[in-house]
Coordinates of C-alpha atoms in Angstrom, one line a residue:
V89 CA -79.5 91.1 68.4
Q90 CA -82.6 91.3 66.2
L91 CA -83.9 94.7 65.1
Q92 CA -87.4 94.9 63.5
A93 CA -88.1 98.2 61.8
S94 CA -91.5 99.4 60.6
G95 CA -93.5 102.5 59.7
G96 CA -92.1 103.4 56.3
G97 CA -94.3 104.5 53.4
S98 CA -95.1 107.1 50.8
V99 CA -96.0 110.6 51.6
Q100 CA -96.3 114.0 49.8
P101 CA -93.8 116.7 50.5
G102 CA -94.6 118.4 53.9
G103 CA -96.0 115.1 55.2
S104 CA -95.1 113.1 58.3
L105 CA -94.2 109.6 59.1
T106 CA -93.1 107.8 62.3
L107 CA -90.6 104.9 62.2
S108 CA -90.2 102.4 64.9
C109 CA -87.6 99.7 65.6
A110 CA -87.8 97.1 68.3
A111 CA -84.7 95.3 69.5
S112 CA -84.7 91.8 70.9
G113 CA -82.3 89.1 71.7
N114 CA -79.8 88.1 74.4
F115 CA -77.9 91.2 75.6
F116 CA -77.2 92.8 78.9
R117 CA -77.9 96.4 77.9
I118 CA -78.6 98.7 74.9
N119 CA -76.1 101.5 75.0
S120 CA -77.5 103.5 72.2
M121 CA -79.8 103.3 69.2
G122 CA -79.9 105.3 66.0
W123 CA -81.3 105.7 62.5
Y124 CA -79.4 105.7 59.3
R125 CA -80.6 106.1 55.7
Q126 CA -79.4 105.3 52.3
G127 CA -80.8 107.2 49.4
P128 CA -80.6 106.2 45.7
G129 CA -77.0 106.2 44.6
K130 CA -75.8 107.4 47.9
Q131 CA -73.9 106.0 50.8
R132 CA -75.5 105.2 54.1
E133 CA -75.6 108.2 56.4
L134 CA -76.4 108.9 60.0
V135 CA -79.7 110.5 60.6
A136 CA -80.1 110.6 64.4
T137 CA -78.9 108.8 67.5
I138 CA -80.1 108.5 71.1
S139 CA -78.0 107.4 74.1
G140 CA -79.5 107.8 77.5
G141 CA -81.1 111.2 77.4
A142 CA -78.8 112.6 74.8
T143 CA -79.8 112.9 71.2
A144 CA -77.9 114.0 68.1
Y145 CA -79.1 114.8 64.6
D146 CA -77.6 115.3 61.1
D147 CA -77.9 119.0 60.1
S148 CA -80.2 118.1 57.3
V149 CA -83.0 116.8 59.6
D150 CA -82.4 118.8 62.7
G151 CA -85.6 120.6 63.7
R152 CA -87.8 118.3 61.5
F153 CA -87.0 114.8 62.9
T154 CA -87.2 113.7 66.5
I155 CA -85.7 110.5 67.9
S156 CA -87.0 109.0 71.0
R157 CA -86.8 105.7 72.9
D158 CA -88.9 103.5 75.1
T159 CA -86.4 101.7 77.2
A160 CA -89.0 99.3 78.7
K161 CA -89.8 98.1 75.2
N162 CA -86.3 98.3 73.7
T163 CA -87.8 100.4 71.0
V164 CA -86.6 103.5 69.2
Y165 CA -88.8 105.9 67.2
L166 CA -88.1 108.5 64.6
Q167 CA -90.8 111.1 64.1
M168 CA -90.3 112.7 60.8
N169 CA -92.1 116.0 60.0
S170 CA -91.9 118.3 57.0
L171 CA -90.6 115.5 54.8
Q172 CA -89.0 116.5 51.5
P173 CA -88.1 114.5 48.4
E174 CA -84.5 114.5 49.5
D175 CA -85.5 112.5 52.5
T176 CA -86.4 109.6 50.2
A177 CA -84.3 106.6 51.3
L178 CA -84.2 103.2 52.9
Y179 CA -84.0 103.8 56.6
Y180 CA -82.1 101.5 58.9
C181 CA -82.0 101.3 62.6
N182 CA -78.9 100.4 64.5
A183 CA -78.2 99.4 68.1
E184 CA -75.0 99.3 70.2
V185 CA -75.3 96.7 72.9
T186 CA -73.3 95.3 75.7
T187 CA -73.4 91.5 76.0
Y188 CA -73.5 89.6 79.3
L189 CA -69.8 88.9 78.8
G190 CA -69.2 92.7 78.7
V191 CA -68.5 92.8 75.0
V192 CA -69.7 95.9 73.1
R193 CA -71.3 95.1 69.8
K194 CA -72.1 97.9 67.4
D195 CA -72.8 96.2 64.1
N196 CA -76.5 95.4 64.7
W197 CA -78.8 96.5 61.9
G198 CA -82.5 96.2 61.1
Q199 CA -83.8 95.2 57.7
G200 CA -84.6 98.7 56.5
T201 CA -87.9 100.4 55.9
Q202 CA -88.5 102.5 52.7
V203 CA -89.6 106.1 52.9
T204 CA -90.6 107.8 49.7
V205 CA -91.5 111.5 49.5
S206 CA -93.0 112.6 46.2
S207 CA -95.9 114.6 44.8

């Protein structure tokens, strides 16, 4: 599974960005997709996930970020509004897939896209 993320950049506090991540490769089905982030000196943490029609968010982004998915394009998006300096991090997308052999693979990661929020 290949995951190609894009959309990062630098914004001022209160600004917005939209990240996207497209999945490709040889798999039967994408079960879920999600976004994680790793800030300076911090461990990687879950930001948001989407599985079918169900979404889940970390408390720190709930109400400001929206995750969505285009199943036809195997692409997941993260709309980020009201960005704050503490949102500065390298953002990674993740996908859980089921292979044609029925094996569930969770350890599929994109290359990361940098989001920097500063004035």
